[in-house]
Every structure is written in structure tokens, then in C-alpha cells.
CSV table of C-alpha atoms in Angstrom, one decimal:
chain,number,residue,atom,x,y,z
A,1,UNK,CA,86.1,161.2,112.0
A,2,UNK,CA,86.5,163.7,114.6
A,3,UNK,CA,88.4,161.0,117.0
A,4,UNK,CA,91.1,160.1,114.7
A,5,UNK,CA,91.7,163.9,114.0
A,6,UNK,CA,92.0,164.1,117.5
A,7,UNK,CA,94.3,161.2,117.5
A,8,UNK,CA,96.9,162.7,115.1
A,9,UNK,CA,96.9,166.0,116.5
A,10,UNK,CA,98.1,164.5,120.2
A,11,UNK,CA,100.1,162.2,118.2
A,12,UNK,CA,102.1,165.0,116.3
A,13,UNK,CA,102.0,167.2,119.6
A,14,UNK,CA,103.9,164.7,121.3
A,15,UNK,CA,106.4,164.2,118.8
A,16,UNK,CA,106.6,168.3,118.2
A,17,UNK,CA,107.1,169.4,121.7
A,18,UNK,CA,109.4,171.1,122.6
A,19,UNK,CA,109.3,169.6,126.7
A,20,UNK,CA,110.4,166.2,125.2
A,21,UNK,CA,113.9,165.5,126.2
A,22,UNK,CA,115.7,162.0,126.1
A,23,UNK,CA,116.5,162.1,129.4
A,24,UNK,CA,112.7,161.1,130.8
A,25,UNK,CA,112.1,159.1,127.6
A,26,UNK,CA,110.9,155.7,128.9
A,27,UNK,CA,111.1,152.6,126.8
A,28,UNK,CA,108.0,150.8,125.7
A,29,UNK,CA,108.5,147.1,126.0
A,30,UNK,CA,108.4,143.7,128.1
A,31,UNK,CA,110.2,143.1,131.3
A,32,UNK,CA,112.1,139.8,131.5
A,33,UNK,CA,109.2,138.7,134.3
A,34,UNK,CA,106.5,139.2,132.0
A,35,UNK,CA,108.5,136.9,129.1
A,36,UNK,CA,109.1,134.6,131.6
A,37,UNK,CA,105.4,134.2,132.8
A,38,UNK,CA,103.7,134.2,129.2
A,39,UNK,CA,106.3,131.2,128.3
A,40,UNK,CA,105.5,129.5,131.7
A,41,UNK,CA,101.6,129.6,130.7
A,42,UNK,CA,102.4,128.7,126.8
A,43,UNK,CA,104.3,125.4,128.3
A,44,UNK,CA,101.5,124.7,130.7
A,45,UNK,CA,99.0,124.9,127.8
A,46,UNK,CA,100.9,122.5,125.6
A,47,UNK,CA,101.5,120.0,128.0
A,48,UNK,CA,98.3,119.9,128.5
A,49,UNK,CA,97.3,119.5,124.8
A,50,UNK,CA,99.6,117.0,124.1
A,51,UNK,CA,98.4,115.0,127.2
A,52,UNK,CA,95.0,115.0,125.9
A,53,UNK,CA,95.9,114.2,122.5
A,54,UNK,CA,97.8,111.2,123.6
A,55,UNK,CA,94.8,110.0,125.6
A,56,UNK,CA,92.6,110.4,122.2
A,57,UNK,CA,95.3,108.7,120.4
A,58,UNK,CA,95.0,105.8,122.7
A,59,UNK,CA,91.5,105.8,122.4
A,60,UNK,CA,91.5,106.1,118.6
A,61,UNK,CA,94.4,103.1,118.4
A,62,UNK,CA,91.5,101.0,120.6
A,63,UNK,CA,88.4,101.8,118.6
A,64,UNK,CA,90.0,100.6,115.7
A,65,UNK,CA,91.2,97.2,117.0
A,66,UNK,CA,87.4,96.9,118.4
A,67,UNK,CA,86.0,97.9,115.2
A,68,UNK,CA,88.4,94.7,113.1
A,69,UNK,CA,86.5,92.4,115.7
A,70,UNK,CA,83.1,93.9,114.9
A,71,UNK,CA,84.4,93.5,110.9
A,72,UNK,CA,85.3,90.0,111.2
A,73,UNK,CA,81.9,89.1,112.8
A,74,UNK,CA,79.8,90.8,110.5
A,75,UNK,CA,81.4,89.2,108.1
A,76,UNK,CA,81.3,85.7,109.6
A,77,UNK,CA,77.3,86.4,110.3
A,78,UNK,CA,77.2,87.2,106.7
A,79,UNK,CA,78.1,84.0,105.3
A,80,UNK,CA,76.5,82.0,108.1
A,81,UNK,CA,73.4,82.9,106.0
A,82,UNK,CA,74.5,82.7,102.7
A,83,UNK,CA,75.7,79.8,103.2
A,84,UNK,CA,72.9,78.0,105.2
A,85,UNK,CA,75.4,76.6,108.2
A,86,UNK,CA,76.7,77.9,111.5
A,87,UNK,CA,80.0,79.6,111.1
A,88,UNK,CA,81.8,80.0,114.5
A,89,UNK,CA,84.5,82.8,115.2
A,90,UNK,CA,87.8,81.7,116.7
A,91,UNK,CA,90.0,83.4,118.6
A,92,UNK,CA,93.9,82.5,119.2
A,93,UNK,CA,96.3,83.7,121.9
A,94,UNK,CA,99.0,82.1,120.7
A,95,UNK,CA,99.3,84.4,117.3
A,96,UNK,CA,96.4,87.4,118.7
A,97,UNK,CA,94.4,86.2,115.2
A,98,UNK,CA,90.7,85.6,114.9
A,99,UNK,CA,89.4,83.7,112.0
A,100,UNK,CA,86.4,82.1,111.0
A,101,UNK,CA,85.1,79.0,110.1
A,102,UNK,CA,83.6,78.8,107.2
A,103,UNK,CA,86.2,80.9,105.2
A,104,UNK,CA,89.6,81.6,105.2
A,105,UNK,CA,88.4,85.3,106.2
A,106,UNK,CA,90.8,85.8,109.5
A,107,UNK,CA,91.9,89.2,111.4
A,108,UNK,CA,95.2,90.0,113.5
A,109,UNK,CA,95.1,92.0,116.6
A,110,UNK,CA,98.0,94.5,116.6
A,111,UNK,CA,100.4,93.8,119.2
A,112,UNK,CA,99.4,95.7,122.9
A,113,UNK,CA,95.7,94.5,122.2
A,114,UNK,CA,93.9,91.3,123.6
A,115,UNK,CA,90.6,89.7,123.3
A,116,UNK,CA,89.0,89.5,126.1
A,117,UNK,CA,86.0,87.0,127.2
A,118,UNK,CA,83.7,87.5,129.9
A,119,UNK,CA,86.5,90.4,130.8
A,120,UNK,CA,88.7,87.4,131.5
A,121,UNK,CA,92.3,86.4,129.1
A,122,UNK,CA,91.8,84.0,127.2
A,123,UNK,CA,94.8,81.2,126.8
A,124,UNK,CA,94.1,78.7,124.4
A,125,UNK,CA,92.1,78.6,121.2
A,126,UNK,CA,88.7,79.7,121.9
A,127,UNK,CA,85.4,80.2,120.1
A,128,UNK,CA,83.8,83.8,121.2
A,129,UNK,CA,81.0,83.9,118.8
A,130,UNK,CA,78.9,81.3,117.0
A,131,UNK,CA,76.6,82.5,114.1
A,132,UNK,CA,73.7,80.8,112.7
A,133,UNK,CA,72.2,80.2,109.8
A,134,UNK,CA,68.9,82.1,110.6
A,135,UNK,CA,70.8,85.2,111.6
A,136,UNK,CA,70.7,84.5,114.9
A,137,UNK,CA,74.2,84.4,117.1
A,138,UNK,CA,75.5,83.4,120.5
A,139,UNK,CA,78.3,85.1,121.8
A,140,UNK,CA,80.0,85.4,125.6
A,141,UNK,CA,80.6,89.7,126.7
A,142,UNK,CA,83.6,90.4,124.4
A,143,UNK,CA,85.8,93.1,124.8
A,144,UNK,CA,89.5,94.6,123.6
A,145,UNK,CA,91.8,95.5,125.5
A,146,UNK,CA,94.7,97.7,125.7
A,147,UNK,CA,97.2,96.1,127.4
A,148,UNK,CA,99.7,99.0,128.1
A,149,UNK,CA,96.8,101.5,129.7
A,150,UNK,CA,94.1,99.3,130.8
A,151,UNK,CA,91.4,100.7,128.6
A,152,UNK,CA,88.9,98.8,126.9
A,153,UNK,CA,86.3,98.4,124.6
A,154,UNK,CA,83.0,96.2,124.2
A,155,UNK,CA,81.5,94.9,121.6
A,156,UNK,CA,77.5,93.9,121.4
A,157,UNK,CA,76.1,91.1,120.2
A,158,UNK,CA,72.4,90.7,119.5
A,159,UNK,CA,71.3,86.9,120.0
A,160,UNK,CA,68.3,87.5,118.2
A,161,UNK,CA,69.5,89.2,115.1
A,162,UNK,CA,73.1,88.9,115.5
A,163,UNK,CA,73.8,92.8,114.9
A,164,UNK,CA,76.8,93.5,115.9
A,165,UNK,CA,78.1,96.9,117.2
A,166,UNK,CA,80.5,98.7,119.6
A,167,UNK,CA,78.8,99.3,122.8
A,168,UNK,CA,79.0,103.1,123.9
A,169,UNK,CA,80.2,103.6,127.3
């Protein structure tokens, strides 16, 4: 308690005394520089920020065209087994859809993203998976791409149990 006693009383000195003149009264503030140089370092941050989150955008945009592949093939693995028969999954260029065979189940690639097989383009119709009726699957390395940056995105495919998953990089 002592301290802010102490406080007030230089306080109320300083505005009491009688030496205080407006003449030496200096004015508390920011120079023009030091505006200048915090606003230079709060641009700098934000450019920053918003190059980053552009970057995760990208990356969210890709994960999510990946995951409608991993969607389609689960679901085309699925019915393999239910319904006792092979179901292959077919992509095409032409119209960047997938569809498989045994249903009418089919998934569309939004424009800027390609299928890729063996990290090649594919140009006509193709099959990239096959799934069987014991669970099994065969599949080529499938990945998406992102045309516009270059990044892509795996996808795993277990011959043995035909799990499919995004592969972590």
C-alpha cells in the first residue's frame, strides 16, 4: 500500500509545483517514425498470414478432392461384397468423373483437380481400381492433383484387404 501512496504523492507533486511552466512542458506521444515502423511490421505480419492461409487453403481444397476418391472406392469395395462380383472403378478425362460399375454411384472432380495413375495423366477412360468380391482389390499408385500449384495427394490401397486411405506424406 505504501507504493501507490507514494505514487500519488509524486503524482500530485508534479502537478502542484510551482517550477512547472508550459514552456519546458514536453508532449507525450509517437513520432511519425515510430507510426511508420509499427505499420511497416503489422503489413509484414499479415502478408505473411495470409500467404500461409492460402497455402492451407490449397491444401484443404486438395484433401477434400482426395478424400471424394477414397469415398467413391470405399463405397465401390462395399458392394463388391455385398454383392458377390468384382466392381471396377472408372475414371474419365473427358468429363473429370469416376463412377463405378456395379452402381450408378459416380463422383466429379472439381475443375483444377486430376486423377492421376502411376503419377502419369490419364487420357481416355481408364479403370484405376478393381475390387473383389472377397474384399480384396487391385489398384495402380493413385493420386490427385492440383493442377494450378502442382501439389498432390495419394491415396493407399491395400491389395489384401482393400482398405483404402489417404497416404500421409
Amino acid at each position: 500500500m505504501t507504493f501507490f501512496r507514494h505514487l500519488f504523492a509524486c503524482v500530485q507533486e508534479s502537478f502542484t509545483s510551482p517550477n512547472r511552466s508550459r514552456t519546458n512542458y514536453s508532449w507525450s506521444g509517437f513520432s511519425l517514425f515510430e507510426l511508420l515502423v509499427v505499420l511497416f511490421i503489422m503489413s509484414v505480419s499479415l502478408g505473411l498470414f495470409l500467404g500461409f492461409n492460402y497455402k492451407q487453403q490449397t491444401e484443404t481444397q486438395l484433401k477434400a478432392q482426395a478424400y471424394t476418391v477414397v469415398q467413391l472406392m470405399r463405397s465401390a469395395k462395399s458392394t463388391a461384397i455385398v454383392q458377390g462380383k468384382k466392381n471396377n472403378c472408372v475414371y474419365s478425362p473427358q468429363n473429370n468423373s469416376m463412377h463405378t460399375t456395379l452402381t450408378d454411384r459416380s463422383r466429379k472432380l472439381s475443375s483444377g483437380f486430376e486423377l492421376l495413375i502411376a503419377d502419369s495423366r490419364i487420357e481416355e477412360e481408364t479403370i484405376f481400381a478393381v475390387f473383389y468380391a472377397n474384399g480384396a482389390a487391385t489398384s495402380e499408385k493413385i493420386s490427385v492433383r492440383y493442377v494450378e500449384s502442382g501439389l498432390q495427394m495419394a491415396i493407399q490401397v491395400d491389395p489384401l484387404f482393400g482398405d483404402v486411405q489417404l497416404a500421409e506424406e
